[in-house]
GROMACS .gro file of C-alpha atoms in nm:
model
  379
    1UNK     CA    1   2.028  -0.828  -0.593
    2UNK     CA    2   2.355  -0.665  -0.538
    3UNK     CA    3   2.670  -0.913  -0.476
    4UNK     CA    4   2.933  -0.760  -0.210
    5UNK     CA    5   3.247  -0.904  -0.383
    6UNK     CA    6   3.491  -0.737  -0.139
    7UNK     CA    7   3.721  -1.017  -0.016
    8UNK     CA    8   3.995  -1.072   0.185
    9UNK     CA    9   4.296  -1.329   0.081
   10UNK     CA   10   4.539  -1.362   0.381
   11UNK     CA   11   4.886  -1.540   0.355
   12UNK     CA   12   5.230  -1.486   0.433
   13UNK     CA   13   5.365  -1.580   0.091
   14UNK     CA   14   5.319  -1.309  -0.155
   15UNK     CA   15   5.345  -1.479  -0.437
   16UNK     CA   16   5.019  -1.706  -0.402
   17UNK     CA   17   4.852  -1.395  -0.315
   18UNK     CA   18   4.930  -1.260  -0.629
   19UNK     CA   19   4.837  -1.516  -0.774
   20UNK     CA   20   4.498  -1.539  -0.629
   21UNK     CA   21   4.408  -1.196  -0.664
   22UNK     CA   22   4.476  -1.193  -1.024
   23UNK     CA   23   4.260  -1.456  -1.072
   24UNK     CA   24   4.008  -1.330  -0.880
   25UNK     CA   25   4.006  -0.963  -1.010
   26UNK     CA   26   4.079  -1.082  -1.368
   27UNK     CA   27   4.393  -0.980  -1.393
   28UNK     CA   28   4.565  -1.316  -1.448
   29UNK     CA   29   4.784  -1.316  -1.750
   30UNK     CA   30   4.590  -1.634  -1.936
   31UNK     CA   31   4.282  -1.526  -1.853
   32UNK     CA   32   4.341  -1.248  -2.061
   33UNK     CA   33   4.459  -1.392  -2.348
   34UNK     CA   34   4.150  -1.638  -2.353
   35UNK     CA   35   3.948  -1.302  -2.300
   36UNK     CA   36   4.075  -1.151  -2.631
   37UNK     CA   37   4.089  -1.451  -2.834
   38UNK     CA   38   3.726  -1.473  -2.650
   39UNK     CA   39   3.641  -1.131  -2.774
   40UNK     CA   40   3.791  -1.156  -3.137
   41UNK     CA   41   3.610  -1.490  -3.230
   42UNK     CA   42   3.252  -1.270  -3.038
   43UNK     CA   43   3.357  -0.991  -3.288
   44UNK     CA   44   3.382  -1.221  -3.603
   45UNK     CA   45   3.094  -1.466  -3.506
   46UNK     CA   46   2.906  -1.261  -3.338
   47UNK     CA   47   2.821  -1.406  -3.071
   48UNK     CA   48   2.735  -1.329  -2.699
   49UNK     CA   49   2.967  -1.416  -2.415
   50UNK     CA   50   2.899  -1.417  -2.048
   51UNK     CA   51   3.044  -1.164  -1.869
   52UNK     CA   52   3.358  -1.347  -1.603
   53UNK     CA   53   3.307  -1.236  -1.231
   54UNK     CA   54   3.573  -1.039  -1.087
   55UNK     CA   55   3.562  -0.924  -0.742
   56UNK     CA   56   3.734  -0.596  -0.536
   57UNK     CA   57   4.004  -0.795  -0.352
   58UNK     CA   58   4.212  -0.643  -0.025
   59UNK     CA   59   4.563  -0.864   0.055
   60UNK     CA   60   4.741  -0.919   0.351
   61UNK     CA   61   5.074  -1.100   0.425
   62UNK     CA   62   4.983  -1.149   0.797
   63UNK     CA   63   4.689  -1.236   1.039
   64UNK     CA   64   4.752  -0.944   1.250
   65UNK     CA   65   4.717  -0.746   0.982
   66UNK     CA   66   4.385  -0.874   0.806
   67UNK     CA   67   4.233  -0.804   1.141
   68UNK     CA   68   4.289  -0.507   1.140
   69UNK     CA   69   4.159  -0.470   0.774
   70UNK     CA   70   3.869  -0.671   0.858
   71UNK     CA   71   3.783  -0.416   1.142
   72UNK     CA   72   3.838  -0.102   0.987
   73UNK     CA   73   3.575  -0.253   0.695
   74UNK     CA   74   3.309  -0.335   0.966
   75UNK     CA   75   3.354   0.004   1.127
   76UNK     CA   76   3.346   0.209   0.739
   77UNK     CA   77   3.033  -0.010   0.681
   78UNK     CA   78   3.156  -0.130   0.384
   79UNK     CA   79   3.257  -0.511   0.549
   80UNK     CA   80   3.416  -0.787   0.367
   81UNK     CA   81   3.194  -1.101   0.262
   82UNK     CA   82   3.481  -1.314   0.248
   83UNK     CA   83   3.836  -1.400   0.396
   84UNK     CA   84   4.087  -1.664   0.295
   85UNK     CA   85   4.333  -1.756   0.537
   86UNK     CA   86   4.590  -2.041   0.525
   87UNK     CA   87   4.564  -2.237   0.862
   88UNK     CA   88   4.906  -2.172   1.012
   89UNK     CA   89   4.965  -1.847   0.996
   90UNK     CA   90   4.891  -1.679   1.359
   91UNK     CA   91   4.620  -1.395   1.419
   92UNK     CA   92   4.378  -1.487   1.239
   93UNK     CA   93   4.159  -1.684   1.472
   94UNK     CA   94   4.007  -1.342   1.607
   95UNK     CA   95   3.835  -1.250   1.276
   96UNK     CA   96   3.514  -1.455   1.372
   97UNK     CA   97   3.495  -1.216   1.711
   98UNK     CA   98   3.566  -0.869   1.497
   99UNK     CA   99   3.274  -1.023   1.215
  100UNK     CA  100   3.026  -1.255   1.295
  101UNK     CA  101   2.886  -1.242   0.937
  102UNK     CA  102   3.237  -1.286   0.746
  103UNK     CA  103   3.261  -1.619   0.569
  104UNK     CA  104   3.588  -1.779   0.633
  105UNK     CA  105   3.785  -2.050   0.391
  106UNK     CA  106   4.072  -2.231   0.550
  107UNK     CA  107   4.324  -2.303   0.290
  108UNK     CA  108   4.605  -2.568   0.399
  109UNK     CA  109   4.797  -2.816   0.239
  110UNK     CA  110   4.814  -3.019   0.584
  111UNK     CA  111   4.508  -3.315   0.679
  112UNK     CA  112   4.652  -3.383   1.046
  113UNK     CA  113   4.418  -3.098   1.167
  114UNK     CA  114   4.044  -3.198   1.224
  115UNK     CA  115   3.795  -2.987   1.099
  116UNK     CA  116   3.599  -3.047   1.427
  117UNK     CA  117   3.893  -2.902   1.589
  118UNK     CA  118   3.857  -2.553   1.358
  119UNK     CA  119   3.471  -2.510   1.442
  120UNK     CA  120   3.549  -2.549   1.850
  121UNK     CA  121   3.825  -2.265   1.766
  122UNK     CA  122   3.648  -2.056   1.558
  123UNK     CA  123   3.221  -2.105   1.552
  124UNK     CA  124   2.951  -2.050   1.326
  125UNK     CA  125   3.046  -2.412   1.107
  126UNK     CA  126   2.787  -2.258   0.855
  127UNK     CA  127   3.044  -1.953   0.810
  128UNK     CA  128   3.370  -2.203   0.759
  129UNK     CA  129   3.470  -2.382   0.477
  130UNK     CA  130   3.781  -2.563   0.457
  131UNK     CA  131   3.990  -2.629   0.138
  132UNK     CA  132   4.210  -2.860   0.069
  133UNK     CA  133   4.552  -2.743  -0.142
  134UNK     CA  134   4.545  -2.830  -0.480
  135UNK     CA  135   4.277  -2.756  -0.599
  136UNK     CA  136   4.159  -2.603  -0.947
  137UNK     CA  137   4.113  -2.261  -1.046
  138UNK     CA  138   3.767  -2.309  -1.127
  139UNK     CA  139   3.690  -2.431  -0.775
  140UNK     CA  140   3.844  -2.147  -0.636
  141UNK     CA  141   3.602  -1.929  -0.822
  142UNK     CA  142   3.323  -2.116  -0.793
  143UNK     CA  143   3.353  -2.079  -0.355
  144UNK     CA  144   3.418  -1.733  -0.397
  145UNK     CA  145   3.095  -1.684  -0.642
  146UNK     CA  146   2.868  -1.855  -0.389
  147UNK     CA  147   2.989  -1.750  -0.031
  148UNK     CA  148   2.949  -1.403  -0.167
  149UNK     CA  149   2.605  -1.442  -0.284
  150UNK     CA  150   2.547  -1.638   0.052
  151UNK     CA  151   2.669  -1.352   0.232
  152UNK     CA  152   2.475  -1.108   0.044
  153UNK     CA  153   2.168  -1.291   0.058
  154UNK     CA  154   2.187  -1.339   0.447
  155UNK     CA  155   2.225  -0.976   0.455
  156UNK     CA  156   1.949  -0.865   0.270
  157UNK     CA  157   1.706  -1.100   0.451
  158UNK     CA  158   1.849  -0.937   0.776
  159UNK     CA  159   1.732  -0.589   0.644
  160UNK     CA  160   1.442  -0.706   0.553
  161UNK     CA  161   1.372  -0.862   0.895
  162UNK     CA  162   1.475  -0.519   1.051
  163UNK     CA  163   1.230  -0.387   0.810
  164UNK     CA  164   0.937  -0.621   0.919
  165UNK     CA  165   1.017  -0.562   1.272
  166UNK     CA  166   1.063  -0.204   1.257
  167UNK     CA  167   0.705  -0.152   1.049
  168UNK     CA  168   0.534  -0.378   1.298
  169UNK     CA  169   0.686  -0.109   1.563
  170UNK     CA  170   0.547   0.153   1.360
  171UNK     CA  171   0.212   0.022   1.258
  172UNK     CA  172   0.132  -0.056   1.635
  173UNK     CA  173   0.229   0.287   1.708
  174UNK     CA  174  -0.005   0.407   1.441
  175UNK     CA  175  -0.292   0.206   1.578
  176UNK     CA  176  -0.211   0.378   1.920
  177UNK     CA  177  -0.205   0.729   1.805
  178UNK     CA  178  -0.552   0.625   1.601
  179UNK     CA  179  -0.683   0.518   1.897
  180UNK     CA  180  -0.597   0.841   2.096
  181UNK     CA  181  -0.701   1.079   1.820
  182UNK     CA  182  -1.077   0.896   1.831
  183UNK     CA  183  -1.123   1.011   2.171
  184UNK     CA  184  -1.016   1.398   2.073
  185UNK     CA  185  -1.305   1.393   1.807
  186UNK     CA  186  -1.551   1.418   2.120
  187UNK     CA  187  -1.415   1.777   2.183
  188UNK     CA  188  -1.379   1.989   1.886
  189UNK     CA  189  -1.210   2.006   1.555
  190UNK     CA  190  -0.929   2.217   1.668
  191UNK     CA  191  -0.837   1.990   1.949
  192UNK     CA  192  -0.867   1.688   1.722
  193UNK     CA  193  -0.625   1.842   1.475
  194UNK     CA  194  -0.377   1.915   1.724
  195UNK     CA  195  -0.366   1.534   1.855
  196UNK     CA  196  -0.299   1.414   1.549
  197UNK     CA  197   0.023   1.640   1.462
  198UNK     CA  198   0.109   1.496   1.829
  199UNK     CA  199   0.066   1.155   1.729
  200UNK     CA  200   0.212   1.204   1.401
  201UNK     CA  201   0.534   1.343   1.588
  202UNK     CA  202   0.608   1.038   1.771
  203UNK     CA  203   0.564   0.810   1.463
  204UNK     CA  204   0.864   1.010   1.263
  205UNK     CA  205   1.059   1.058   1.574
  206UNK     CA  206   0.980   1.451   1.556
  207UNK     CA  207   1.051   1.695   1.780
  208UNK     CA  208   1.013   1.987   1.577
  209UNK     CA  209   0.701   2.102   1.428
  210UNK     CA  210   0.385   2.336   1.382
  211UNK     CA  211   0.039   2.364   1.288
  212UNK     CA  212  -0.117   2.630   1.108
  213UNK     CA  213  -0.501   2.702   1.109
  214UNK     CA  214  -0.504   3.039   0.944
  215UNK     CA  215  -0.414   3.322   1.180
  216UNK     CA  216  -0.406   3.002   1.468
  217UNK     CA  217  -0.120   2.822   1.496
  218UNK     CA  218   0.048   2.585   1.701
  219UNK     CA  219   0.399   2.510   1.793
  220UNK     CA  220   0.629   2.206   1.945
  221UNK     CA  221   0.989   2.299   1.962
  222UNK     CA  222   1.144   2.562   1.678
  223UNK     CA  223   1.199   2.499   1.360
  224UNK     CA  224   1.480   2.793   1.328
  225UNK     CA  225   1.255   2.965   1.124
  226UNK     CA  226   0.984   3.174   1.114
  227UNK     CA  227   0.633   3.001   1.052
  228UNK     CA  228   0.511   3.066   0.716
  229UNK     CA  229   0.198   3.239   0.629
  230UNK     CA  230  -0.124   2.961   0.553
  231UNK     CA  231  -0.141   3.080   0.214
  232UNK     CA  232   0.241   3.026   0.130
  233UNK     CA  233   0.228   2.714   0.316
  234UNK     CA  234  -0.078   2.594   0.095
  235UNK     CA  235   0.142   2.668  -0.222
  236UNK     CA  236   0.388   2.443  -0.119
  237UNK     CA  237   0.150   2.088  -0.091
  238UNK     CA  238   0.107   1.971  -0.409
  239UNK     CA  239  -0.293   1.952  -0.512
  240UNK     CA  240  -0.486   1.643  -0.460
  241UNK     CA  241  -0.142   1.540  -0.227
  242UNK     CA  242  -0.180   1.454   0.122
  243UNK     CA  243   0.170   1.521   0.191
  244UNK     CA  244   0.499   1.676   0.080
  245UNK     CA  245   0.820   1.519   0.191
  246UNK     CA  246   1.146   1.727   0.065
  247UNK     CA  247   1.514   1.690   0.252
  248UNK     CA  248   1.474   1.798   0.579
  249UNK     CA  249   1.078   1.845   0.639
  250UNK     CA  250   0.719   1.683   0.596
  251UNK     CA  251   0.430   1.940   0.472
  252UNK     CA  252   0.125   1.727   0.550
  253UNK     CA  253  -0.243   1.894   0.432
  254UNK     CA  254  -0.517   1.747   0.683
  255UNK     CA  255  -0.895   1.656   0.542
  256UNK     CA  256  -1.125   2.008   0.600
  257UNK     CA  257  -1.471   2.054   0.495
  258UNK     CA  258  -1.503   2.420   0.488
  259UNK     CA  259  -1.849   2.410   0.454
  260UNK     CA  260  -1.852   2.313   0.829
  261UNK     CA  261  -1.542   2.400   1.003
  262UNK     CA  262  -1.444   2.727   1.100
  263UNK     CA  263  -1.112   2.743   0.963
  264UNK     CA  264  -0.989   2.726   0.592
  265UNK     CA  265  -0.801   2.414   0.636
  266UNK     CA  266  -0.501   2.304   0.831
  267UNK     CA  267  -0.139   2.216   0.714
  268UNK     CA  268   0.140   2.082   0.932
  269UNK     CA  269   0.507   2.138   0.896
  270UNK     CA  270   0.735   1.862   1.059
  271UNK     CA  271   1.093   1.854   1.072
  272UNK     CA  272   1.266   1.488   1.078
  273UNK     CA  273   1.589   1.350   1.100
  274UNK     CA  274   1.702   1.224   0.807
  275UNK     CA  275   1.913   0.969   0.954
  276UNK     CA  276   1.617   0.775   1.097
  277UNK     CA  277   1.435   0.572   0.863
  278UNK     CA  278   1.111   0.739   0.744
  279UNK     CA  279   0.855   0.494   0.573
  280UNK     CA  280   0.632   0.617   0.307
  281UNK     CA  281   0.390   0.316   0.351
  282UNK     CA  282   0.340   0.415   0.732
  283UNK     CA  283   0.334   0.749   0.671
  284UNK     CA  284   0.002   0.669   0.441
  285UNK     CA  285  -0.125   0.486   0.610
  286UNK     CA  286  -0.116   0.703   0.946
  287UNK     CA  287  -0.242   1.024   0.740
  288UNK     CA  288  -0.528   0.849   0.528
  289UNK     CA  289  -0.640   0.668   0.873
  290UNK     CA  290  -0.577   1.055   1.025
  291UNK     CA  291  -0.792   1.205   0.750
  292UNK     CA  292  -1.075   0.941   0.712
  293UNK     CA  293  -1.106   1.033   1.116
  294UNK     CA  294  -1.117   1.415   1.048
  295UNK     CA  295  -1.391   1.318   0.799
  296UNK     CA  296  -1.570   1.145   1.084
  297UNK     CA  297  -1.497   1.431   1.323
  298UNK     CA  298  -1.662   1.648   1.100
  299UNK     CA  299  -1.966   1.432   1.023
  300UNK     CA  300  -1.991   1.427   1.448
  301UNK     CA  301  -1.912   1.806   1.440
  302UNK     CA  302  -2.229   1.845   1.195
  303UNK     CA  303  -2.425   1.571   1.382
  304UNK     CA  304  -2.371   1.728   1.707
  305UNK     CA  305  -2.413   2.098   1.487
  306UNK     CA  306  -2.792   1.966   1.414
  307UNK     CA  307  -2.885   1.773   1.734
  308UNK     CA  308  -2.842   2.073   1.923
  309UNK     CA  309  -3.048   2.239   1.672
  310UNK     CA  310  -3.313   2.005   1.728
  311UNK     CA  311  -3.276   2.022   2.065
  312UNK     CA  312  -3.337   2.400   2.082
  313UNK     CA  313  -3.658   2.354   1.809
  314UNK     CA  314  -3.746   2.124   2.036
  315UNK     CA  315  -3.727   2.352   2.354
  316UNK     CA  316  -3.921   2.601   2.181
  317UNK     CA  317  -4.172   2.362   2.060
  318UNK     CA  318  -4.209   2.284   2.440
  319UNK     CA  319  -4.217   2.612   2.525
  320UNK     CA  320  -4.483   2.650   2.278
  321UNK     CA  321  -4.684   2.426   2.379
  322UNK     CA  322  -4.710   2.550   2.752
  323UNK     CA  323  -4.800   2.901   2.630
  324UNK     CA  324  -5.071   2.715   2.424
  325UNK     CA  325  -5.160   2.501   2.705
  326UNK     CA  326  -5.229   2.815   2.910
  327UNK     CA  327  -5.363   3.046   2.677
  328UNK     CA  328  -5.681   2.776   2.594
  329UNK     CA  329  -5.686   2.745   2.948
  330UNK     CA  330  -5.775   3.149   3.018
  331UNK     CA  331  -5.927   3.198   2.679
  332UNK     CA  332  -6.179   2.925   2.738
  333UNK     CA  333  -6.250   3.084   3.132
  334UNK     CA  334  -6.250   3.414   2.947
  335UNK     CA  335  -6.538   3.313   2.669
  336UNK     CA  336  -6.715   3.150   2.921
  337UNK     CA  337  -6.812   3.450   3.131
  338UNK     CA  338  -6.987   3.670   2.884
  339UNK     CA  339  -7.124   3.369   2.733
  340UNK     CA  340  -7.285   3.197   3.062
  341UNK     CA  341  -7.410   3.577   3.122
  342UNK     CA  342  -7.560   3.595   2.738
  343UNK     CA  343  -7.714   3.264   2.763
  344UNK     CA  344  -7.869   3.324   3.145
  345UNK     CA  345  -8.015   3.669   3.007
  346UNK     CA  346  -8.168   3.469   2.697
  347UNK     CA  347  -8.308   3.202   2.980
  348UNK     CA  348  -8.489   3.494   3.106
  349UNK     CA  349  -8.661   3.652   2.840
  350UNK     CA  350  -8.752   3.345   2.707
  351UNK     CA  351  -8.955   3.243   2.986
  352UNK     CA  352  -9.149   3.577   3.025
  353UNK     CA  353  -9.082   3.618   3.359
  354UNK     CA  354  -8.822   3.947   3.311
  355UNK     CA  355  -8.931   4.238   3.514
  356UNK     CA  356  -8.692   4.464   3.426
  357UNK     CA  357  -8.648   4.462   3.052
  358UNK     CA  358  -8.395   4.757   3.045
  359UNK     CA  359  -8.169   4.614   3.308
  360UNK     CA  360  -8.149   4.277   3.144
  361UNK     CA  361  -8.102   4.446   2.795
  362UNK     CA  362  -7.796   4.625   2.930
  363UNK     CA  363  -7.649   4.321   3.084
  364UNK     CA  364  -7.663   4.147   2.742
  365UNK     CA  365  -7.495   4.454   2.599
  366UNK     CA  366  -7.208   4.423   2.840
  367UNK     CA  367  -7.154   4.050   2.812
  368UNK     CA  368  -7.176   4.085   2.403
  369UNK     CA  369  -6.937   4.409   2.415
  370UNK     CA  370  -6.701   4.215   2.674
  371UNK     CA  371  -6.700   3.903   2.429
  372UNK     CA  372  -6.612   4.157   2.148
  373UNK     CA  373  -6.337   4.260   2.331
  374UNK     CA  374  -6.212   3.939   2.397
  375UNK     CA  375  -6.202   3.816   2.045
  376UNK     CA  376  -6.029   4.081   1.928
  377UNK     CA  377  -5.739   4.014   2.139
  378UNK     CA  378  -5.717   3.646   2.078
  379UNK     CA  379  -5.702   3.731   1.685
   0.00000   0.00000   0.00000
């Protein structure tokens, strides 16, 4: 973890403030010497020495002033962690409204003022320490060492809360663009691709971007640019990579099963502002949730692709059916004229009652030719 050792002593006498920042920066004149009688007996011995903290220290001889200094730091963004102040000098008291993070020790030689007193003045006890004069070098460096790892610590559990926070933000508004692109899917592919470079857009905070679909293409705000041919496009997404993120743009290449859509693929080109945070984890998760979608958009594309296949076999099955429905109905009404006729003329001859032998033998000609007839044209 990084340590912000940029501190603040405050006093009007400039010769304790010398004094301190030596110490404190490593400048002191003994703490040399024991450095390089440190380092000569390391060289000769060798032996390993830990390395002495020094911190980046900022002086100032009034209270007025370290205000000021204190501000200017918060408004640079590179704040102090800690301030020393000695208790009577004026001005200082508004540090704790400029910083509400800055830890404060009160350095006084006098006891007739109640800490008590100091927290109703100046808040936030667990930011105050007060410190008694004398006191040893040692415990001088010791504060310093852990109020700046305090500080430091408090910070980075502060980003990391923002983090938290601002990923829950994100991940709900992933689960709400999810949520709109599964209702697209019930139109077509096209429409489906288009909501999710929409929903994409408000996840990254975009307002600039386009999808291209081949020679279709579609556009939210301009990117200053002309849009880039498919092909050229393609180059620039690295294989087997669902997305591309360089300075000032996102190249995202969206799931296509050629074998079933009627485009080539589809790659989106989204321009964000790089001084919003972008998250790589929610941008993952967002596109493989997008793509696993697309692949169930085109397994419904293909489902609905072979139900209405089925559904037109199926008509003409019907339809089928009906025209075989009707054609046993006249071909059996048909046959049975020529053969009722055959079979009343055989009646007749059999029972030896036929008077007119010619007439009868034409009649069974007729019905026999007819039936002919009629066979051929149901073969």
């Amino acid at each position: 973890m990084e340590i912000n050792k940029k501190i603040l002593l405050i006093d009007d006498q400039e010769e304790i403030l010398n004094s301190l920042k030596k110490l404190l920066a490593g400048e002191d004149n003994l703490s040399n010497i024991n450095n390089k009688m440190k380092d000569l007996v390391n060289d000769f011995f060798k032996e390993e020495s830990k390395e002495k903290e020094t911190y980046d220290v900022h002086t100032a001889l009034d209270g007025e002033t370290g205000y000021k200094l204190v501000k200017k730091a918060l408004e640079e963004g590179e704040p102090y962690s800690v301030v020393t102040v000695d208790m009577r000098m004026p001005g200082w008291e508004e540090l704790r409204k400029n910083d509400s993070n800055i830890e404060i020790i009160i350095i006084t030689a006098y006891t007739n003022l109640k800490r008590e007193e100091l927290v109703n003045k100046i808040g936030k006890p667990e930011k105050l320490l007060y410190l008694k004069k004398p006191f040893e070098k040692e415990e001088i460096l010791q504060v310093i060492l852990s109020l700046t790892t305090k500080w430091s610590l408090e910070q980075k559990v502060k980003n990391q809360l923002q983090l938290i926070k601002y990923s829950k933000q994100n991940l709900e508004e992933v689960m709400c663009g999810i949520s709109e692109i599964e209702k697209s899917i019930v139109f077509s592919l096209k429409v489906v691709y288009k909501t999710i470079a929409e929903e994409f857009m408000k996840i990254i905070k975009c307002e600039k971007a386009y999808l291209v679909m081949e020679n279709e293409v579609f556009r939210w705000g301009e990117l200053g640019e002309d849009c880039l041919a498919f092909e050229e496009l393609k180059d620039r997404v690295v294989e087997n990579k669902s997305y591309v993120i360089d300075s000032t743009k996102i190249y995202v290449n969206f799931f296509c099963d050629k074998n079933y859509c009627d485009i080539n693929g589809a790659i989106g080109v989204f321009k964000y502002n790089r001084d919003l945070l972008v998250n790589e984890k929610i941008i993952d998760i967002f596109i493989s949730h997008s793509n696993n979608l697309l692949k169930s958009a085109n397994l419904y594309m293909q489902l609905q692709q072979k139900n209405n296949e089925l559904l037109i076999s199926n008509k003409k099955l019907m339809e089928a059916n009906a025209l075989n429905k009707k054609f046993l109905v006249i071909s059996s009404h048909e046959l049975r004229t020529p053969g009722t006729i055959i079979g009343a003329y055989a009646d007749l001859l059999a029972s030896g009652k036929a008077k007119e032998p010619e007439k009868i033998a034409q009649g069974l000609q007729n019905a026999a030719g007819r039936l002919n007839i009629l066979i051929e044209q149901m073969l």
